[in-house]
JSON list of C-alpha atoms in Angstrom, two decimals:
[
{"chain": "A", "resi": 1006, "resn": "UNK", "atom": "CA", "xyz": [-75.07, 54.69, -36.09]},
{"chain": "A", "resi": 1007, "resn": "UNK", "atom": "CA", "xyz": [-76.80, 56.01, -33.33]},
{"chain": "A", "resi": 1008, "resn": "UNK", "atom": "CA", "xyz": [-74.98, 58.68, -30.91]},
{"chain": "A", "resi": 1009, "resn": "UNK", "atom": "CA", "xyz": [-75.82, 58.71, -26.73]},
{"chain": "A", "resi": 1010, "resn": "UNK", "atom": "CA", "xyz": [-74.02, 61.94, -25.17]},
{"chain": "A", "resi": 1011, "resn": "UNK", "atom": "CA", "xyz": [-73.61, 61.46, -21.34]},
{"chain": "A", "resi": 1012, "resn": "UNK", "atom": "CA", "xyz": [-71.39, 63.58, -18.79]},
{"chain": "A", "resi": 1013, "resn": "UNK", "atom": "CA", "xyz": [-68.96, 62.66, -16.37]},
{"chain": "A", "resi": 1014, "resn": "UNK", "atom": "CA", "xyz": [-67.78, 64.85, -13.97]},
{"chain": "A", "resi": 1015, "resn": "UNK", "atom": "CA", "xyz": [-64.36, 64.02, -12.54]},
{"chain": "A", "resi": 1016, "resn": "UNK", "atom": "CA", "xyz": [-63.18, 65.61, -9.08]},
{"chain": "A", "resi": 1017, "resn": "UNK", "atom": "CA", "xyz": [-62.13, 69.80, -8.55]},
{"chain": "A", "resi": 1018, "resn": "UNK", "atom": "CA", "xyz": [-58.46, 68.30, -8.30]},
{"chain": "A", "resi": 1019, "resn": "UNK", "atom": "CA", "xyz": [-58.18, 66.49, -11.95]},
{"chain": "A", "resi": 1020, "resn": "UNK", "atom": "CA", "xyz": [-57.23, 69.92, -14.24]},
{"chain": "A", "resi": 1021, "resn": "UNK", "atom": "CA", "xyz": [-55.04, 71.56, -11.31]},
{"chain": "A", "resi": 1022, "resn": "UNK", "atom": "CA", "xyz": [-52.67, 69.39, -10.87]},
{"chain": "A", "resi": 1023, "resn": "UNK", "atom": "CA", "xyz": [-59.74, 34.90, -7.68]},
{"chain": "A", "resi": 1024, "resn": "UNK", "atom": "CA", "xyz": [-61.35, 31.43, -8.46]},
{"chain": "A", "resi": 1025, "resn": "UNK", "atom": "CA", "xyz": [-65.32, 33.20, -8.68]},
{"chain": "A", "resi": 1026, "resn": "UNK", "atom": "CA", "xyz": [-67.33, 32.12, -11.59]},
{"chain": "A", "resi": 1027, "resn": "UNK", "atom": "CA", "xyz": [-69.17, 34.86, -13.83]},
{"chain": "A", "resi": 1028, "resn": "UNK", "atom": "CA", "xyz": [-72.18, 34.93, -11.31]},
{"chain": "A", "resi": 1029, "resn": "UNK", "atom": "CA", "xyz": [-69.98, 36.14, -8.70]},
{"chain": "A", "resi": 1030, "resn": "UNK", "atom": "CA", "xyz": [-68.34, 38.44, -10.84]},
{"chain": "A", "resi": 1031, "resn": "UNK", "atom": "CA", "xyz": [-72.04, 40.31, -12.01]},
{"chain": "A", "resi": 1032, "resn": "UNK", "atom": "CA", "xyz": [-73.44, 40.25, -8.01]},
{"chain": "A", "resi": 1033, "resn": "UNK", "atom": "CA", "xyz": [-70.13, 42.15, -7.30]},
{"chain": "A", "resi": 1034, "resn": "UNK", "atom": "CA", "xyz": [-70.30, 44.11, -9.73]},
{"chain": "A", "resi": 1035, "resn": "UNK", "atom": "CA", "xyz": [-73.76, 45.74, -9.02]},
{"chain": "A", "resi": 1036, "resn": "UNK", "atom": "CA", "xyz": [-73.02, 46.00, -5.29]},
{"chain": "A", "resi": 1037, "resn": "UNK", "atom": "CA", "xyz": [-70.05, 48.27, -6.06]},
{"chain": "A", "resi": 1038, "resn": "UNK", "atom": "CA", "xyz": [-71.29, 50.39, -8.51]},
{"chain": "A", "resi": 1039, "resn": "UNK", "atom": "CA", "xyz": [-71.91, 53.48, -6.44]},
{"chain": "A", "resi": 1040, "resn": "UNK", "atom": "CA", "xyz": [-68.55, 52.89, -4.52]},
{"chain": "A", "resi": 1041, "resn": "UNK", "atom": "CA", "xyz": [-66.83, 52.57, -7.69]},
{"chain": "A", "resi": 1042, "resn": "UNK", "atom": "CA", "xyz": [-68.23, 56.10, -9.18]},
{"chain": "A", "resi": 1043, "resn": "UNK", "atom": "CA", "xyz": [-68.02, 57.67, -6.31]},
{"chain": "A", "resi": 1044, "resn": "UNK", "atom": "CA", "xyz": [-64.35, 56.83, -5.81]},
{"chain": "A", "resi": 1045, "resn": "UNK", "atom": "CA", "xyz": [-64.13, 58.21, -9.62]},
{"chain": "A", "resi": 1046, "resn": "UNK", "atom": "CA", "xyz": [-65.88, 61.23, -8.97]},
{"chain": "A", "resi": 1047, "resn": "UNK", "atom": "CA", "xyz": [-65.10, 62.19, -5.39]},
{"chain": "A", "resi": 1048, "resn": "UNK", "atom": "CA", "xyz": [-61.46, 63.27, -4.89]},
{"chain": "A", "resi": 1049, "resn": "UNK", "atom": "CA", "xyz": [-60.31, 60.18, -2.45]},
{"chain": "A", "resi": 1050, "resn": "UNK", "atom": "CA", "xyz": [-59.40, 60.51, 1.25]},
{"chain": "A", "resi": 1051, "resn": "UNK", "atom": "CA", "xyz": [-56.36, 58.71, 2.80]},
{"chain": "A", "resi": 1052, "resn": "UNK", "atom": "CA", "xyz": [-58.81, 56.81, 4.89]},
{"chain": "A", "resi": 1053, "resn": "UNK", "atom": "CA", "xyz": [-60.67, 55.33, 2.14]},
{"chain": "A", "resi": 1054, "resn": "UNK", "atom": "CA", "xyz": [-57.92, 54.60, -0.12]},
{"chain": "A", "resi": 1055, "resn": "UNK", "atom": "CA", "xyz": [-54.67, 54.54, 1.73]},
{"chain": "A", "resi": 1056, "resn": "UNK", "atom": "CA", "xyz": [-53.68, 57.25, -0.67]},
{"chain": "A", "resi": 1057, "resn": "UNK", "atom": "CA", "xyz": [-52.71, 61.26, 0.76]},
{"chain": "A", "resi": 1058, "resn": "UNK", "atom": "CA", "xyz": [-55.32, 63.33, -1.37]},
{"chain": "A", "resi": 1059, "resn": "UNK", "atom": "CA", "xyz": [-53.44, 66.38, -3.47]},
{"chain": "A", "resi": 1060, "resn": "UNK", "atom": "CA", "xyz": [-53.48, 69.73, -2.46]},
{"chain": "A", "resi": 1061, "resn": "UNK", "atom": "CA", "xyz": [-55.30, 72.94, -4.33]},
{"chain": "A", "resi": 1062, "resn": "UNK", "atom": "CA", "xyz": [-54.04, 75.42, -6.53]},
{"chain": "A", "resi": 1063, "resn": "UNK", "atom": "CA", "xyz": [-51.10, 74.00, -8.40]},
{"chain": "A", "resi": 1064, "resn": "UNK", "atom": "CA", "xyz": [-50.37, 75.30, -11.77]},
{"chain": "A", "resi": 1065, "resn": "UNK", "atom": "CA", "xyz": [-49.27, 73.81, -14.67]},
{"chain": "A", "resi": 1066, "resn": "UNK", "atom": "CA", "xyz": [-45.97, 72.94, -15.76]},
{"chain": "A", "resi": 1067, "resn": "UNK", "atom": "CA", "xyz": [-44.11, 75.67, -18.30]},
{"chain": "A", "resi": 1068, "resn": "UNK", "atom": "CA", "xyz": [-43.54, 74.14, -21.55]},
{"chain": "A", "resi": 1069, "resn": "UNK", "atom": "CA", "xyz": [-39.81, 74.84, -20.60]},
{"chain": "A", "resi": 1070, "resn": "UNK", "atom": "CA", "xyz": [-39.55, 72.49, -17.86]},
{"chain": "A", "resi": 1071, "resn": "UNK", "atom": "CA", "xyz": [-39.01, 69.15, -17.45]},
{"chain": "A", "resi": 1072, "resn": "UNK", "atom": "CA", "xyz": [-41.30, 66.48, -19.13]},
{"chain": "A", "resi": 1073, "resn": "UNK", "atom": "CA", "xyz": [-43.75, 65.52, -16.66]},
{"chain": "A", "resi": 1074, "resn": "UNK", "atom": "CA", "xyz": [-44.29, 61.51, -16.52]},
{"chain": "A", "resi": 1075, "resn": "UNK", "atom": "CA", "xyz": [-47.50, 59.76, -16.91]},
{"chain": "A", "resi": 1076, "resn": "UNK", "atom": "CA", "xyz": [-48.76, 58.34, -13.54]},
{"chain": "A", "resi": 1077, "resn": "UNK", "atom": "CA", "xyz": [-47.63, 54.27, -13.02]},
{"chain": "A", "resi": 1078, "resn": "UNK", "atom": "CA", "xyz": [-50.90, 52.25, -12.60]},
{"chain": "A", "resi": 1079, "resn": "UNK", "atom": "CA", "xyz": [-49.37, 50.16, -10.52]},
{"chain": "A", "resi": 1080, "resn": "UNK", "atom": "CA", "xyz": [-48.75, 52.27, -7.27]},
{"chain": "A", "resi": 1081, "resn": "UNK", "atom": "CA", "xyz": [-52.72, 52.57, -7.22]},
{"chain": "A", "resi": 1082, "resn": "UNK", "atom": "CA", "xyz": [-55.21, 51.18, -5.31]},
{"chain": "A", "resi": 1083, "resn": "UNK", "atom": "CA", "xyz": [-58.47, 50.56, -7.34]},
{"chain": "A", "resi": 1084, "resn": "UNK", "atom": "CA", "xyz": [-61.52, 50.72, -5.54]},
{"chain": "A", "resi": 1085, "resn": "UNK", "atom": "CA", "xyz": [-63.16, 46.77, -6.29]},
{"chain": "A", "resi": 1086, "resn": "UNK", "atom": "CA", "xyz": [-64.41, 44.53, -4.00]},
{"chain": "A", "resi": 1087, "resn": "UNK", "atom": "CA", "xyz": [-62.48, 41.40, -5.33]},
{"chain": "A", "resi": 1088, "resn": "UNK", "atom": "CA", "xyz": [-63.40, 39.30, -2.21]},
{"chain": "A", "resi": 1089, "resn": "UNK", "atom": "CA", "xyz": [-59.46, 39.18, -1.21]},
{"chain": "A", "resi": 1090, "resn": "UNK", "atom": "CA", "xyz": [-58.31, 38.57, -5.06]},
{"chain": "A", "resi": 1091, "resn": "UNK", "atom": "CA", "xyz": [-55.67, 41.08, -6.42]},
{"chain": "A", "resi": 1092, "resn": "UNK", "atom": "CA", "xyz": [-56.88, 43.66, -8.99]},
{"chain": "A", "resi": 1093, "resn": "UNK", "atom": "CA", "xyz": [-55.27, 43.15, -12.70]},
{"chain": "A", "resi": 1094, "resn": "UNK", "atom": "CA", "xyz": [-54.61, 46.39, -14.95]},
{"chain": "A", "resi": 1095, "resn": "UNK", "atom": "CA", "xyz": [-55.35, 45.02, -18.37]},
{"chain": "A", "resi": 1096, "resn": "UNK", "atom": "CA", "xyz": [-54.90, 47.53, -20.29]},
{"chain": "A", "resi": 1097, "resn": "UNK", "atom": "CA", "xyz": [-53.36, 51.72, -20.05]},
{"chain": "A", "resi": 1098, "resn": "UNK", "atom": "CA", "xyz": [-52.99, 54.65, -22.01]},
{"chain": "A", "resi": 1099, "resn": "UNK", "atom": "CA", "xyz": [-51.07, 57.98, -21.38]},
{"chain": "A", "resi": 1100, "resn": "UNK", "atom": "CA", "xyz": [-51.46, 61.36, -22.98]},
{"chain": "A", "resi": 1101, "resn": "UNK", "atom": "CA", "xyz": [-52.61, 65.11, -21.58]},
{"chain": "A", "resi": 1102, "resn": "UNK", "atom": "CA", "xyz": [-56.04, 65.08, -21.23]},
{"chain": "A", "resi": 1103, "resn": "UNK", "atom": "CA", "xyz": [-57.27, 68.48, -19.91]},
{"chain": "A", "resi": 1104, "resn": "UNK", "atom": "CA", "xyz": [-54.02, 70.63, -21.66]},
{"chain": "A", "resi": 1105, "resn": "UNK", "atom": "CA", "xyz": [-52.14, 71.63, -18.61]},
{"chain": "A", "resi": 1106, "resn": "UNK", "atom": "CA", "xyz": [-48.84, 69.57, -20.43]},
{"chain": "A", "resi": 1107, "resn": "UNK", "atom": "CA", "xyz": [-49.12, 66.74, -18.01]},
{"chain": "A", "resi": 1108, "resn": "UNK", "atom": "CA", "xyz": [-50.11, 63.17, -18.83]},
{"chain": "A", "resi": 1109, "resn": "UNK", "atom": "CA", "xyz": [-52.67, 61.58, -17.35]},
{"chain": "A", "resi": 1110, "resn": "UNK", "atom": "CA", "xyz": [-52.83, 57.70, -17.05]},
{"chain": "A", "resi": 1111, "resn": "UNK", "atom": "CA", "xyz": [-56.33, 55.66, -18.33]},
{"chain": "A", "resi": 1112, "resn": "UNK", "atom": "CA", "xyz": [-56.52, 52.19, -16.78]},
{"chain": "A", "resi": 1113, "resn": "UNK", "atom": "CA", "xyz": [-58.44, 49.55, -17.11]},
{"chain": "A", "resi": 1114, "resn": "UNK", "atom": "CA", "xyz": [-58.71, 47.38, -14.29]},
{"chain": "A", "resi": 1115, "resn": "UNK", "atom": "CA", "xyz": [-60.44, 44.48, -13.27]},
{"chain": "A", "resi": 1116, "resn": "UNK", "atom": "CA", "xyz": [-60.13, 41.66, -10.60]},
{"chain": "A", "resi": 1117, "resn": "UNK", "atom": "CA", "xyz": [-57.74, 39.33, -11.05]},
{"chain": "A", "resi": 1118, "resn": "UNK", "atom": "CA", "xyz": [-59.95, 36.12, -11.33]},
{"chain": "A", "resi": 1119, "resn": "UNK", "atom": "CA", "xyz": [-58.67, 33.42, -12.74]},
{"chain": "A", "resi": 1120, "resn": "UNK", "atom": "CA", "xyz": [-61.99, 32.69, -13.79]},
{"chain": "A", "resi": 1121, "resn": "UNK", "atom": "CA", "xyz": [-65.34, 33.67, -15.01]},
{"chain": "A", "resi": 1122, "resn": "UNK", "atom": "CA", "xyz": [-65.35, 37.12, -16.95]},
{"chain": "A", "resi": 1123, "resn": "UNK", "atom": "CA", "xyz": [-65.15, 40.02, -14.03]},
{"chain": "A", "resi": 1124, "resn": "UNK", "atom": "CA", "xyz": [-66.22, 43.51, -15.92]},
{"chain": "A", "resi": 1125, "resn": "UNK", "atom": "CA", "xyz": [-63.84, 46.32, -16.08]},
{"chain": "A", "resi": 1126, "resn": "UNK", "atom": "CA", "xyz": [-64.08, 49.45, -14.68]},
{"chain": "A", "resi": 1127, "resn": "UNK", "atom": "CA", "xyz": [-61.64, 52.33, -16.49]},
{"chain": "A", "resi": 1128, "resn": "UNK", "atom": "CA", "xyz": [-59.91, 55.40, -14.14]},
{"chain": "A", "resi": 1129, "resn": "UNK", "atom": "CA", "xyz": [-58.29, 58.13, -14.73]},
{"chain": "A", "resi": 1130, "resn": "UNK", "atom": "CA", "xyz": [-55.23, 58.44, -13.16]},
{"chain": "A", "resi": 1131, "resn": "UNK", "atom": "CA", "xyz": [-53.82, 62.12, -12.01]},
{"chain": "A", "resi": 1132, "resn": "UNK", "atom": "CA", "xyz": [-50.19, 62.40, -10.65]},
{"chain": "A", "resi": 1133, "resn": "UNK", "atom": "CA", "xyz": [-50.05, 65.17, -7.97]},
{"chain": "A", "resi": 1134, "resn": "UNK", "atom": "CA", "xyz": [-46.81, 67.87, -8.09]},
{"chain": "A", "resi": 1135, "resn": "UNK", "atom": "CA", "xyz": [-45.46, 67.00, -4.05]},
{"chain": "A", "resi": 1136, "resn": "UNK", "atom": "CA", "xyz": [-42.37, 64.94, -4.41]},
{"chain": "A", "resi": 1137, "resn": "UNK", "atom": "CA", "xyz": [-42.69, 61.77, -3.44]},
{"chain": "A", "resi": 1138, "resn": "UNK", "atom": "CA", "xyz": [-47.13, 61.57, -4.11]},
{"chain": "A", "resi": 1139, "resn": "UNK", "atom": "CA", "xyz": [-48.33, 58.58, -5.60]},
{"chain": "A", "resi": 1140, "resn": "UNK", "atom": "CA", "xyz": [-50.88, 59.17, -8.20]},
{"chain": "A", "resi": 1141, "resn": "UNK", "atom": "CA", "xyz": [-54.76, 58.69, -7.72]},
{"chain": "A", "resi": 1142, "resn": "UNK", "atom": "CA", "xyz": [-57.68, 57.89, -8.89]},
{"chain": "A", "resi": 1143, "resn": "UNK", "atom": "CA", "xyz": [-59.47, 61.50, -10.14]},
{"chain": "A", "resi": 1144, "resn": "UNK", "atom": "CA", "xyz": [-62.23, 60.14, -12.44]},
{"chain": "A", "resi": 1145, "resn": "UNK", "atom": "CA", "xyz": [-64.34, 57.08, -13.46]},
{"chain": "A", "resi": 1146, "resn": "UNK", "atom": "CA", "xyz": [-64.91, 56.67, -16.90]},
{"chain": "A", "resi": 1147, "resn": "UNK", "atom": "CA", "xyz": [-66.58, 53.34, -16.55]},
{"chain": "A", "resi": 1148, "resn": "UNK", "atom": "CA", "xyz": [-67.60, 51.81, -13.47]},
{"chain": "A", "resi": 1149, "resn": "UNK", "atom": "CA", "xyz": [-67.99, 47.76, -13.03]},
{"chain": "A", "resi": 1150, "resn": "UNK", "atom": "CA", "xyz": [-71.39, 48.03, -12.20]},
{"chain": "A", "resi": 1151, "resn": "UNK", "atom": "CA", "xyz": [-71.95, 48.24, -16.19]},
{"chain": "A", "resi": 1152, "resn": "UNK", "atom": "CA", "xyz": [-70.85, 45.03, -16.67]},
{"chain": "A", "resi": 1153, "resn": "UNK", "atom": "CA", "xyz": [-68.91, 45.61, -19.70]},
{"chain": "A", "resi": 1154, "resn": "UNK", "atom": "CA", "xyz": [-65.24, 44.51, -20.71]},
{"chain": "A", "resi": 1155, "resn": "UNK", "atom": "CA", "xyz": [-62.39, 46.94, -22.28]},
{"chain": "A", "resi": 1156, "resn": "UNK", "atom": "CA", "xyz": [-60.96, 46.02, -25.33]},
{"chain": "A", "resi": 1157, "resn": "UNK", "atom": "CA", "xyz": [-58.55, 48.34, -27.83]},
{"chain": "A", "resi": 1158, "resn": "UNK", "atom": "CA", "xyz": [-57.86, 51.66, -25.01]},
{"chain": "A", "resi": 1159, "resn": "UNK", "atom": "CA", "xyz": [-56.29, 54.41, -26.71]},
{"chain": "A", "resi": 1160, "resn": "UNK", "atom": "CA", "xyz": [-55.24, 58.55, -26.36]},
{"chain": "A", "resi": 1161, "resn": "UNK", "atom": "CA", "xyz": [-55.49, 60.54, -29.22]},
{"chain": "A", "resi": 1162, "resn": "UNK", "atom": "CA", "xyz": [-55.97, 64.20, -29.78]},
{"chain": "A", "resi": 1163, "resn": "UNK", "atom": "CA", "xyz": [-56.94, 64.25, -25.80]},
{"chain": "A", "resi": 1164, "resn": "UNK", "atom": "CA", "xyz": [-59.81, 61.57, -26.24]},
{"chain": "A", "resi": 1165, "resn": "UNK", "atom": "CA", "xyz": [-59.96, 58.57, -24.60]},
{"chain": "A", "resi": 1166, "resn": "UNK", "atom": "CA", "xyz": [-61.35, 55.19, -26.58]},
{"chain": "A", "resi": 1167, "resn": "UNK", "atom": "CA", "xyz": [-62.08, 51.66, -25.77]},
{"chain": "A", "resi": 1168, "resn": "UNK", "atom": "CA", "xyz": [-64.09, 49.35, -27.58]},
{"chain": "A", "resi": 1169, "resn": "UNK", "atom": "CA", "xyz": [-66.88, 48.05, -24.84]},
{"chain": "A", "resi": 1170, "resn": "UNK", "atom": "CA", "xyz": [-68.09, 44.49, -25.00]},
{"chain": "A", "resi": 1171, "resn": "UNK", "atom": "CA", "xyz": [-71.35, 43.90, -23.00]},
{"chain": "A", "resi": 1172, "resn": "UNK", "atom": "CA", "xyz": [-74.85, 41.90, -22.72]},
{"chain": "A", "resi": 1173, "resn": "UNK", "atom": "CA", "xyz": [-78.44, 42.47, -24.74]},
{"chain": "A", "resi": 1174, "resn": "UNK", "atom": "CA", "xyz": [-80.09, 40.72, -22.16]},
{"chain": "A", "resi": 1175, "resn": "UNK", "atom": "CA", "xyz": [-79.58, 38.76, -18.81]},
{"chain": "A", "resi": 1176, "resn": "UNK", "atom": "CA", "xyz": [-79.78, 35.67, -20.63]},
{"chain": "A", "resi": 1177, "resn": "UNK", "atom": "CA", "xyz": [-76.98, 35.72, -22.91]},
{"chain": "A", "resi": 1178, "resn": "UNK", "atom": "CA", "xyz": [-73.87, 34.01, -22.02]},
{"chain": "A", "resi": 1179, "resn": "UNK", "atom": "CA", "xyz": [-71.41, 36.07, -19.43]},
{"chain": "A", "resi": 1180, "resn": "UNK", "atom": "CA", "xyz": [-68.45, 34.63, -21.56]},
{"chain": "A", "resi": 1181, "resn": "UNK", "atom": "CA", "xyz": [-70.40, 35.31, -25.07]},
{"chain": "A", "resi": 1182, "resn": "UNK", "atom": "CA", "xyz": [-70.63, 39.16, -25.22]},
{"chain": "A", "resi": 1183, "resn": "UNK", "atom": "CA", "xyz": [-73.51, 40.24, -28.14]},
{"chain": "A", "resi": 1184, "resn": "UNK", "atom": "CA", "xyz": [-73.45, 43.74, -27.81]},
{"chain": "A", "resi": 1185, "resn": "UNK", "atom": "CA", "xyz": [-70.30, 46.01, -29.47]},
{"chain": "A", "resi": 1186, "resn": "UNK", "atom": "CA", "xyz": [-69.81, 49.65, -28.56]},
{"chain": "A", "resi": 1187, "resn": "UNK", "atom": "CA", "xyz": [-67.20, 52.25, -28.97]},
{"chain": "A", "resi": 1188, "resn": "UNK", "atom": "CA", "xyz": [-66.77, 54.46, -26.43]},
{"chain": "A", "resi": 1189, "resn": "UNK", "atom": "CA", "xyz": [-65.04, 57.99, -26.64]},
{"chain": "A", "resi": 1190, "resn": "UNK", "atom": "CA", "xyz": [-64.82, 60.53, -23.80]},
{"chain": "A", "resi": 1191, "resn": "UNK", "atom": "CA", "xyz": [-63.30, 63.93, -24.12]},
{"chain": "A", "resi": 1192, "resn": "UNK", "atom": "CA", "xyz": [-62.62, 66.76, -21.27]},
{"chain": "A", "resi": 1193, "resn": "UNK", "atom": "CA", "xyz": [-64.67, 69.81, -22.36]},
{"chain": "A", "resi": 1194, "resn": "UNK", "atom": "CA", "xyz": [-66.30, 72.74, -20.35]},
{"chain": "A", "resi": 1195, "resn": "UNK", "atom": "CA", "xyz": [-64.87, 70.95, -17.20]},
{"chain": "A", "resi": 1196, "resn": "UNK", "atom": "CA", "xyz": [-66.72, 67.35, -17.44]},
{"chain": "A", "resi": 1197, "resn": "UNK", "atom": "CA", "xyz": [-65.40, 64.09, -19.32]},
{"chain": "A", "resi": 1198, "resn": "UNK", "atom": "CA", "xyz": [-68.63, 63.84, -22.14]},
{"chain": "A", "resi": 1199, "resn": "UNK", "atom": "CA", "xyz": [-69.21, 60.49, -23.36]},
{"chain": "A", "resi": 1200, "resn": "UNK", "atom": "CA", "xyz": [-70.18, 59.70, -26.90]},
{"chain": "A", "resi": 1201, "resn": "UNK", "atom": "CA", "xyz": [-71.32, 56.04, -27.36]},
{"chain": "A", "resi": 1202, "resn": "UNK", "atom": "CA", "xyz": [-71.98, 54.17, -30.64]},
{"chain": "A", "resi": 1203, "resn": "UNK", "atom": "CA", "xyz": [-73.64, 50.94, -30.42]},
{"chain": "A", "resi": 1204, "resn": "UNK", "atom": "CA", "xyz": [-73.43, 48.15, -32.78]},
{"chain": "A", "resi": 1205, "resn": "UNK", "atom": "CA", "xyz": [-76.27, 45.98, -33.48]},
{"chain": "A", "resi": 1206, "resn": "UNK", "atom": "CA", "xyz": [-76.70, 42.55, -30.94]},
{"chain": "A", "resi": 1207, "resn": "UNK", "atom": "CA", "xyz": [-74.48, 39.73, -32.51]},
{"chain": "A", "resi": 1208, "resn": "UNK", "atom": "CA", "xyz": [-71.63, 37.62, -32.58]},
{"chain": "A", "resi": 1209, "resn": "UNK", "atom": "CA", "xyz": [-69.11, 39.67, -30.99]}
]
């Protein structure tokens, strides 16, 4: 199987610590692409998000302390234009992902259509050391622009995985996905690296 490398570089702040049919769904997907990987990659301003952004210089936990608790998906506000729809988290995973014994929290989220086939985008999910923060978005592993779906996200050993279902071509299908890949990203030498290996165009 062939391997792609790529990078993804989270933000400074990560290792301190419906009724639209699938047309709809792919035009709003490439119109927020940039928004969506910027809001990944760029630590987030209350402004944009409605979030407070963490402050600098924390430290880790001591391994004598208390267990530190995997940010909730839920108090987050994902970055997709769903023309007014909610967003649905379909799918999380927790586990420490830079080693600073703190769990981060991998969602995949979409919006909630009711409809149609809306592509996922997966975050990574940081929760700050203030009492009282809500957790935030620190990177984008896959934006919606790609117009893939997440299938089978796990944590193991500090590596992220999802099985990502997408498109050989613009004519296949939106609800008959052809093209199979498994996705793994790991935090090393201060980037999330992304190894990708495809499966051949088929029944999926």
């Amino acid at each position: 199987m062939p391997h792609r490398p790529a990078e993804l570089t989270p933000t400074p702040e990560l290792l301190s610590h419906h009724g639209a049919g699938p047309l709809h769904w792919l035009a709003t997907a490439t119109a927020m692409a940039a928004v969506v990987a910027l809001a990944g990659l760029l630590q987030p301003d209350a402004s944009a998000t409605g979030r407070a952004a963490a402050p600098t210089g924390t430290t880790a936990a001591p391994a004598s302390g208390p267990q530190a608790t995997a940010p909730d998906p839920a108090a987050v506000t994902y970055p997709l234009d769903c023309k007014g729809l909610p967003t649905a988290v379909t799918a999380t995973a927790q586990g420490d992902l830079d080693g600073d014994r703190r769990p981060e929290t991998v969602a995949a989220v979409r919006c909630d259509a009711g409809s149609g086939t809306p592509p996922h985008a997966i975050y990574v999910l940081a929760q700050d050391r203030t009492p009282g923060a809500t957790p935030r978005i620190v990177a984008t592993l896959l934006e919606a622009g790609k117009r893939q779906t997440a299938a089978d996200l796990t944590i193991s050993d500090g590596v992220v995985t999802a099985s990502l279902l997408g498109y050989s071509s613009p004519q296949v299908p939106r609800y008959s996905p052809d093209v199979k890949q498994l996705a793994k990203w790991r935090w090393t030498g201060g980037k999330f690296r992304q190894e990708l290996t495809n499966s051949d165009a088929g029944s999926v």
